[in-house]
Coordinates of C-alpha atoms in Angstrom, one line a residue:
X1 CA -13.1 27.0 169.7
X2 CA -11.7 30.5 168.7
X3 CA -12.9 33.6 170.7
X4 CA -14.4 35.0 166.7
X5 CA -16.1 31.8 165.8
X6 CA -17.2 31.5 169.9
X7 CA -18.8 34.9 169.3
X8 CA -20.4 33.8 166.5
X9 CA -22.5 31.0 167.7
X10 CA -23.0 33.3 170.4
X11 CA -24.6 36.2 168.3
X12 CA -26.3 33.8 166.8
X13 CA -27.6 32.0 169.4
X14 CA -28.5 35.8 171.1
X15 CA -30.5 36.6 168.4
X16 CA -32.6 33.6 167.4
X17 CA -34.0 34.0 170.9
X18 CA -34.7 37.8 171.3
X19 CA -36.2 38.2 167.3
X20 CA -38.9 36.8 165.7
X21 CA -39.6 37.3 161.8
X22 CA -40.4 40.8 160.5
X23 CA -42.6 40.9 157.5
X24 CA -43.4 44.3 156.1
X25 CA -46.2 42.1 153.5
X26 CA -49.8 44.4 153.9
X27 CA -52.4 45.9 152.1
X28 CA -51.2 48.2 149.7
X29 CA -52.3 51.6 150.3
X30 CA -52.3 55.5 149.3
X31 CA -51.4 59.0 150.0
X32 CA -51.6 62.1 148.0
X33 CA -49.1 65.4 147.6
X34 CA -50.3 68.6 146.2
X35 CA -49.4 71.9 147.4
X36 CA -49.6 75.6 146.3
X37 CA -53.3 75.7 146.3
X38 CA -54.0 79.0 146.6
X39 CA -55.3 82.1 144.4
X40 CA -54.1 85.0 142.9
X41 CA -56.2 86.7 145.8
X42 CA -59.8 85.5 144.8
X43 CA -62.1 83.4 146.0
X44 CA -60.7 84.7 149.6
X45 CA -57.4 83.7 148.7
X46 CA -57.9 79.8 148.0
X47 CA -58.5 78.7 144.0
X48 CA -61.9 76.8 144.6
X49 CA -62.3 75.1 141.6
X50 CA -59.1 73.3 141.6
X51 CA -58.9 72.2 145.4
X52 CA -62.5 71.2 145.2
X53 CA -61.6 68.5 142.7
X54 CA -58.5 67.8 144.1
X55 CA -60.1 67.1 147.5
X56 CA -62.6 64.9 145.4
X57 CA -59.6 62.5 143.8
X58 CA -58.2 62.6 147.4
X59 CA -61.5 61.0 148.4
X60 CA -62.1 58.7 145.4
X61 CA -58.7 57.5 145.6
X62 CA -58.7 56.2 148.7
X63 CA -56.0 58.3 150.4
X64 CA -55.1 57.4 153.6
X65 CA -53.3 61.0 153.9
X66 CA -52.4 64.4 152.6
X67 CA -49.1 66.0 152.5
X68 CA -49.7 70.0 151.6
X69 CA -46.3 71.5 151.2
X70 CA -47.2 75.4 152.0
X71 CA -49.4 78.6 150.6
X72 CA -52.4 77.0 150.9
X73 CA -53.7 80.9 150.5
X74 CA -52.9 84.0 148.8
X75 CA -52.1 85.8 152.5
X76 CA -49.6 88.4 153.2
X77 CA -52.7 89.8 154.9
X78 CA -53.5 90.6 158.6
X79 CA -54.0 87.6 161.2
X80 CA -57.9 88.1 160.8
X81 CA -58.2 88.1 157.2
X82 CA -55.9 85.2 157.2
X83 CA -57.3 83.4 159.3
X84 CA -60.9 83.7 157.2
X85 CA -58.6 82.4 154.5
X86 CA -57.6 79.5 156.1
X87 CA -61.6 78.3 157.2
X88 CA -62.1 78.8 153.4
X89 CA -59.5 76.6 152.5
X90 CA -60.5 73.9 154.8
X91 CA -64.1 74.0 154.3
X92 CA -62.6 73.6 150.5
X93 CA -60.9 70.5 151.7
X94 CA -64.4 69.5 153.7
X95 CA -64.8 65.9 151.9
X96 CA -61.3 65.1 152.9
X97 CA -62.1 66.1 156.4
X98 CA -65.5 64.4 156.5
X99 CA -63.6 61.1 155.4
X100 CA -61.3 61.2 158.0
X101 CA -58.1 61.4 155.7
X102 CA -55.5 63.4 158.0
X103 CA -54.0 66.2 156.5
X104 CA -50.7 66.9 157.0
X105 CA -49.6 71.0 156.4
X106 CA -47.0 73.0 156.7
X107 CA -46.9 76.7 156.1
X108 CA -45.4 78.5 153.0
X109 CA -44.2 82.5 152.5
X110 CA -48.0 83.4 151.8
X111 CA -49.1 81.3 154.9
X112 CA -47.2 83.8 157.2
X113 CA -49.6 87.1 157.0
X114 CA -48.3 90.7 157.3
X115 CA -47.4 91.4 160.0
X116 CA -46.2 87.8 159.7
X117 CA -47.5 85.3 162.8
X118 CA -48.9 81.9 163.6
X119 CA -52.3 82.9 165.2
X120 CA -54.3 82.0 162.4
X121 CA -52.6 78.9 161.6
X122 CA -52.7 78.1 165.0
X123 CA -56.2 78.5 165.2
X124 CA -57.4 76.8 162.0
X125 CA -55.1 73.7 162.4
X126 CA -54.9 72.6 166.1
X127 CA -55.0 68.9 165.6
X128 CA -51.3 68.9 164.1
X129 CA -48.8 66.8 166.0
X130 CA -47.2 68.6 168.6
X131 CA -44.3 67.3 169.0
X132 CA -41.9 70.0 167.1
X133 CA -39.0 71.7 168.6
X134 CA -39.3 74.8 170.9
X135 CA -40.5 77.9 169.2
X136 CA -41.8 75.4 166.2
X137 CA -45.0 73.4 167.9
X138 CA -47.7 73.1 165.1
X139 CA -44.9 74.2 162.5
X140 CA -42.5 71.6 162.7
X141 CA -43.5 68.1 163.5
X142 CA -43.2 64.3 162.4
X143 CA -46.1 61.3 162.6
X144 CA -45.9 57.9 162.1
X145 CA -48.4 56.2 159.5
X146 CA -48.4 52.4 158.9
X147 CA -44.6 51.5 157.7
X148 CA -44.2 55.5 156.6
X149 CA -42.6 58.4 158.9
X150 CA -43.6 61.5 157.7
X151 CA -41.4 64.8 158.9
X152 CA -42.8 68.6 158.1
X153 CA -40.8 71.3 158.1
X154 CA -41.4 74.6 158.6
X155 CA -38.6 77.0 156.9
X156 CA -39.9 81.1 158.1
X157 CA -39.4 80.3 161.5
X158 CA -35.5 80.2 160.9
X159 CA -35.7 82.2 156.9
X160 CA -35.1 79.2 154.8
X161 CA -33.5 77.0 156.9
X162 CA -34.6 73.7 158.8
X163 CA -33.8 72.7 162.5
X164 CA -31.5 70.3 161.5
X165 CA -30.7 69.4 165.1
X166 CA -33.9 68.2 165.9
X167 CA -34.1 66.7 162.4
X168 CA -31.5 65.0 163.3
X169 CA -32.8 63.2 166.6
X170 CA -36.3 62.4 164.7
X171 CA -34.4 60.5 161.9
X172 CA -32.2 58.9 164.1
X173 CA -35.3 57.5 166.2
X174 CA -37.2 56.3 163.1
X175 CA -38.1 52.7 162.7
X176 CA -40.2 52.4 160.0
X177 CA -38.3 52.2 156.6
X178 CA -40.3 54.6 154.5
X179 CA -39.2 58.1 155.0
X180 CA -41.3 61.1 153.6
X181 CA -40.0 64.5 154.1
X182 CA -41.7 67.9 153.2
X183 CA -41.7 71.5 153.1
X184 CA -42.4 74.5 151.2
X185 CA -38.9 75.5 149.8
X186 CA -37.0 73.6 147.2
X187 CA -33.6 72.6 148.3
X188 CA -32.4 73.1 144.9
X189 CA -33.2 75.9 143.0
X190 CA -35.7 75.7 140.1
X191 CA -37.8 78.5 139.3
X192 CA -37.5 80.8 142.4
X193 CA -34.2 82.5 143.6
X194 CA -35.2 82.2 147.3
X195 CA -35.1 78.1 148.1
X196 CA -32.8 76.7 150.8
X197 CA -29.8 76.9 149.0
X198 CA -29.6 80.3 149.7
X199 CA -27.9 79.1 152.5
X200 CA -25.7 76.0 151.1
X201 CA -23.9 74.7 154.1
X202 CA -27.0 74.0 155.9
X203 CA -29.2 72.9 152.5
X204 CA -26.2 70.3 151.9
X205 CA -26.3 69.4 155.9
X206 CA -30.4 68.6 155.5
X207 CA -30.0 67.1 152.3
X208 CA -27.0 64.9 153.6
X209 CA -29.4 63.7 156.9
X210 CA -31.9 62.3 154.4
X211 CA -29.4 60.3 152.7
X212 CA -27.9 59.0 155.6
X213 CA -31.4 58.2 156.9
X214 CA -32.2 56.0 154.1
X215 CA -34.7 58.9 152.5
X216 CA -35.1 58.9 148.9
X217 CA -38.0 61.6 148.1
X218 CA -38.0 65.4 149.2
X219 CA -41.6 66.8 148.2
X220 CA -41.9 70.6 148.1
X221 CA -43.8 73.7 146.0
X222 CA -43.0 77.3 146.2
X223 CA -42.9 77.3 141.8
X224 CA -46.2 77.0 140.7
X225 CA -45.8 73.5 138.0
X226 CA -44.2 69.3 138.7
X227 CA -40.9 69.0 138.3
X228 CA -39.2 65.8 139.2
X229 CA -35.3 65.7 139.5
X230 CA -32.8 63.1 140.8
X231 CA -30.2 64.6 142.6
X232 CA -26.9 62.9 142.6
X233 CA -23.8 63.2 144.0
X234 CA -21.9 60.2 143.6
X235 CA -22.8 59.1 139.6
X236 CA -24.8 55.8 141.2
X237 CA -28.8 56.6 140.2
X238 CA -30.3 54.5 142.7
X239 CA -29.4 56.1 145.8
X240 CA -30.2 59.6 145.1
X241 CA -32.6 61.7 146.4
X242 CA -35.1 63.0 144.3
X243 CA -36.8 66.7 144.5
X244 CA -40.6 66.5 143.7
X245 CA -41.9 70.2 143.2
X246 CA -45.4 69.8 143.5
X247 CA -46.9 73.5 143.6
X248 CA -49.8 72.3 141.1
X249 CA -53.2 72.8 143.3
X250 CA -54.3 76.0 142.1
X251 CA -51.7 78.6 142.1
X252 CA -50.7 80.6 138.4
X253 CA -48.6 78.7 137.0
X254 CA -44.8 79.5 136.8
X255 CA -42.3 79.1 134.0
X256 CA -38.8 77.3 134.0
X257 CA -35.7 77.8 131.9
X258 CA -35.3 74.4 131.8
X259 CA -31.7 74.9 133.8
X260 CA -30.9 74.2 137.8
X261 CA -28.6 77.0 137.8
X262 CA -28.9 77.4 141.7
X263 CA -25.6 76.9 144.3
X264 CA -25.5 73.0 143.6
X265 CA -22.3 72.2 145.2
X266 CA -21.2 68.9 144.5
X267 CA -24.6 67.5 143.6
X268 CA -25.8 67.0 139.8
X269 CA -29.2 67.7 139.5
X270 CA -31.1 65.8 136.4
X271 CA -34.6 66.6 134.9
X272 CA -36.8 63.6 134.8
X273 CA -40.5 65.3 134.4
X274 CA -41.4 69.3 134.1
X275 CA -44.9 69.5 133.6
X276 CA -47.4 73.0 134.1
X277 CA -50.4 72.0 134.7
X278 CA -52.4 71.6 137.5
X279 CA -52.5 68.0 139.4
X280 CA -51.3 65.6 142.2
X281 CA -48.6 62.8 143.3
X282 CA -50.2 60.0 144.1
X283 CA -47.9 57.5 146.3
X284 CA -48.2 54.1 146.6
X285 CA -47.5 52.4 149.2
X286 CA -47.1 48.1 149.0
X287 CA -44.4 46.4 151.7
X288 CA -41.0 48.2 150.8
X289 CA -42.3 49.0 147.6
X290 CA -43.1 52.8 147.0
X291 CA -44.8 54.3 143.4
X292 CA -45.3 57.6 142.9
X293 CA -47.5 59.0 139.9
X294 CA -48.4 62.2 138.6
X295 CA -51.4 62.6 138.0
X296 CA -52.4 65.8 135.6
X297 CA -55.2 67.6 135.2
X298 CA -56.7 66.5 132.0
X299 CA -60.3 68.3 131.7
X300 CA -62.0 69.1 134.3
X301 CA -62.6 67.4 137.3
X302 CA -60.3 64.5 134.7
X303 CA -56.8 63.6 136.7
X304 CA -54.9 60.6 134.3
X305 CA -51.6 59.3 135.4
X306 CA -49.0 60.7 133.3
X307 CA -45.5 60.3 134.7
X308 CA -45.0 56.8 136.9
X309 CA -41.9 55.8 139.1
X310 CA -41.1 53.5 141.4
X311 CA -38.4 52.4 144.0
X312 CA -38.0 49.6 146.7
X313 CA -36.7 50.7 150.3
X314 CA -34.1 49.1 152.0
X315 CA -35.5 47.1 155.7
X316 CA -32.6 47.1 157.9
X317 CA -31.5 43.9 159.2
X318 CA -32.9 42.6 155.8
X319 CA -29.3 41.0 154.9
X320 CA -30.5 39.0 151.8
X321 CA -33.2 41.1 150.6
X322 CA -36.4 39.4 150.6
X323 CA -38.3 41.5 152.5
X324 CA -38.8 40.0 155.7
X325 CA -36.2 40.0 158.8
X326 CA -36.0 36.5 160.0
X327 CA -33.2 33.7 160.6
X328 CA -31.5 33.9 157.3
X329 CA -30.8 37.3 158.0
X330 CA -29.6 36.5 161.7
X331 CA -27.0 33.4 160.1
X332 CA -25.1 36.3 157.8
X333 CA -25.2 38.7 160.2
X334 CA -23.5 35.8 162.7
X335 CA -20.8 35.0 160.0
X336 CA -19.7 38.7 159.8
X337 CA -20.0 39.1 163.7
X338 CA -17.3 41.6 164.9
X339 CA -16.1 42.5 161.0
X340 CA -16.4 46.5 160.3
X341 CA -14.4 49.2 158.0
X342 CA -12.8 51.8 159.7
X343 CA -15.1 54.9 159.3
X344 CA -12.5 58.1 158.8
X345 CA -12.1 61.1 161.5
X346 CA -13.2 64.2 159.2
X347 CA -15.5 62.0 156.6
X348 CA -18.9 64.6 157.1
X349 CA -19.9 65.1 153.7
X350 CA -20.1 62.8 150.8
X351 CA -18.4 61.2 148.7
X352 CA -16.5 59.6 151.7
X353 CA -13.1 60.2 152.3
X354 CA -11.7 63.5 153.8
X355 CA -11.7 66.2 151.0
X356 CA -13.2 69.8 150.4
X357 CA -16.4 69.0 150.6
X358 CA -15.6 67.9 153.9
X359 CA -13.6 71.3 155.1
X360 CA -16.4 73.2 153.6
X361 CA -18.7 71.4 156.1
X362 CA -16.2 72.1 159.0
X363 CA -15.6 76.0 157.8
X364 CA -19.4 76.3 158.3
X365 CA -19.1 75.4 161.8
X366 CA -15.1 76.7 162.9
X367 CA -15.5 78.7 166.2
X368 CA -19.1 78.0 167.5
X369 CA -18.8 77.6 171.3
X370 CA -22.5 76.1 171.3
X371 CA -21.8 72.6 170.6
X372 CA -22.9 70.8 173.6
X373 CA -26.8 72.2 173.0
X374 CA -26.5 71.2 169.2
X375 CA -25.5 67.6 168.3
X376 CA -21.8 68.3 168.8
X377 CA -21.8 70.6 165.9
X378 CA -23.2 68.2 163.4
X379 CA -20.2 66.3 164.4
X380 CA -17.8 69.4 164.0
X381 CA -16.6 69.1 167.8
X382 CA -14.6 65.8 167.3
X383 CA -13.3 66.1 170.5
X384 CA -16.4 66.8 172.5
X385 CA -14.8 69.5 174.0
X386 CA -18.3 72.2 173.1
X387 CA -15.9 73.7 170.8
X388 CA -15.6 73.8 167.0
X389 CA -11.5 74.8 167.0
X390 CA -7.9 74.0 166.2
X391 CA -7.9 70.9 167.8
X392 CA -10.9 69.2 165.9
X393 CA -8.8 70.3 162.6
X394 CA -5.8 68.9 163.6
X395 CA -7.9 65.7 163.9
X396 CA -9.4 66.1 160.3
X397 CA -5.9 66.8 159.0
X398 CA -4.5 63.4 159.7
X399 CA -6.8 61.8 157.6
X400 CA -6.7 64.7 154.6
X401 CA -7.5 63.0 151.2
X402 CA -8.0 59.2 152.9
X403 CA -10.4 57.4 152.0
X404 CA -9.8 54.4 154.0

């Protein structure tokens, strides 16, 4: 027998014995997105009415979480008078509380008080996972929920930027297939001027580690309405990425010149919904099937679906694509044991091959001396040598305008 086919029966064989079938097939269930709640400084910095109901659809609908993308208050005050801000917010969002719905927060630029600190938040909101990075605990963190990983990012520690490091090392460690990231910034510019793209290289180095992760739904607020774009970068819909701006809880509403006139880079950004009004994205969640709907405000204390899409995740090891991870999967895998494409020196940035979007990506990084503490650079340091130099480039231009 040939040494291939030999390790094919082998990896068969290896296989059959250490898995058993994975099923993702459960009870469909829900979460809910809504951020901006706050006032324009009444009602101690939180807009009642609004949250109240929302609070009361979280509990009707059988939620089995809330994601709250930042400025849950007014703020920009003192630690004190924030912090009575914050106890008014959450005895708003009692009902949720009493139902024992976890809710998931992260702060936005009216979260931070002036002087800006975390002693209020810290105070109010304890019970958030700890498991950030140093200098981040109760800011940053991620939690696991059924087949969902959830990641919250907190962008004022760093202005506008993410710790893409340890980003890095949570996606990497995920399992489940579902992947739910939020914060309070848009990565692409809608209504605000100050998103994460004020600082490209590392907006298109977060944006990239979703895509590469498998994530297909950013959800942030910051602009005060729902807008839904898919954000594309290769002219194939189904794997982008979409941008859910969901800074509808409360908040005056913001306009929108309809354009995404931000620093894009190489990414397309396309309108699919722009709505002012206040509401909620409610997300389905059924096997590898996700569906997200908005649901507007309508009258009050009425919420009616008005916007509904849906996509179905890839499982991993799922070969043929019916959901489960069993021995079909393990006799294609078998056939194509040892097979591979050659993955290019220098491919960072899509679309793959080496190109400028790829020395732009390098440039961001040429000269840093820090790489050993920092994921090699993001990759930069080809050579591992904790250097970002001359040598690495040399590396990248061998393979200048390959792409395979």
């Amino acid at each position: 027998m040939r040494k291939r086919d030999a390790m094919k029966s082998f990896a068969a064989c290896l296989l059959c014995v250490v898995f058993s079938s994975v099923s993702l097939a459960q009870t469909p269930w829900k979460f809910i997105v809504v951020g901006d709640t706050r006032s324009n400084g009444e009602d101690n910095g939180v807009n009642i009415a609004i949250l109240s109901e929302i609070a009361d659809e979280i509990v009707d609908k059988g939620a089995e979480f809330v994601l709250v993308p930042g400025d849950l208050v007014s703020g920009y005050v003192d630690q004190t008078t924030l912090e009575s801000q914050f106890n008014t917010w959450r005895s708003t969002m009692k009902p949720v509380y009493d139902a024992n719905i976890a809710v998931y927060v992260v702060r936005g630029n009216h979260d931070r008080g002036s002087p800006e600190g975390t002693t209020a938040w810290n105070n109010v909101f304890p019970e958030l996972p700890d498991n950030g990075p140093s200098g981040e605990v109760n800011l940053t963190y991620s939690a696991g929920h059924k087949n969902v990983f959830i990641i919250a990012l907190d962008q004022y520690i760093v202005l506008r930027r993410v710790n893409q490091t340890w980003l890095n090392s949570q996606l990497s460690a995920n399992t489940n297939p579902h992947i739910f990231i939020f914060g309070h910034d848009p990565a692409f510019k809608v209504n605000h001027s100050d998103c994460l793209d004020d600082y490209p290289a590392n907006r298109d180095a977060f944006w990239f580690s979703i895509e590469k992760a498998g994530g297909l739904v950013y959800f942030c607020g910051h602009d005060h309405f729902y807008n839904h774009a898919r954000v594309d970068n290769d002219g194939e819909p189904d794997n982008d990425v979409h941008q859910c701006v969901v800074g509808t809880g409360g908040a005056p509403f913001s306009g929108w010149s309809g354009n995404y006139d931000g620093v894009n880079d190489y990414y397309t950004l396309t309108n699919i919904k722009h709505v002012e009004q206040y509401g909620y994205v409610l997300c389905e969640v059924d096997g590898l099937k996700i569906t997200l709907t908005w649901m507007e405000r309508t009258g009050e204390g009425v919420y009616t679906a008005v916007e509904e899409w849906n996509y179905t995740a890839v499982l991993a090891g799922d070969m043929n694509n019916d959901g489960a991870v069993d021995f079909r999967d393990f006799a294609i895998f078998a056939e194509h044991w040892l097979e591979g494409a050659q993955i290019l020196t220098g491919d960072f940035a899509p679309p793959a091959g080496v190109g400028f979007e790829d020395i732009e990506f390098f440039a961001g990084r040429w000269l840093r001396a820090d790489c050993g503490s920092s994921n090699n650079c993001d990759g930069a340091d080809l050579n591992l040598s904790g250097n970002v130099d001359f040598a690495d480039f040399a590396s990248i231009a061998d393979n200048w305008l390959k792409t395979k």
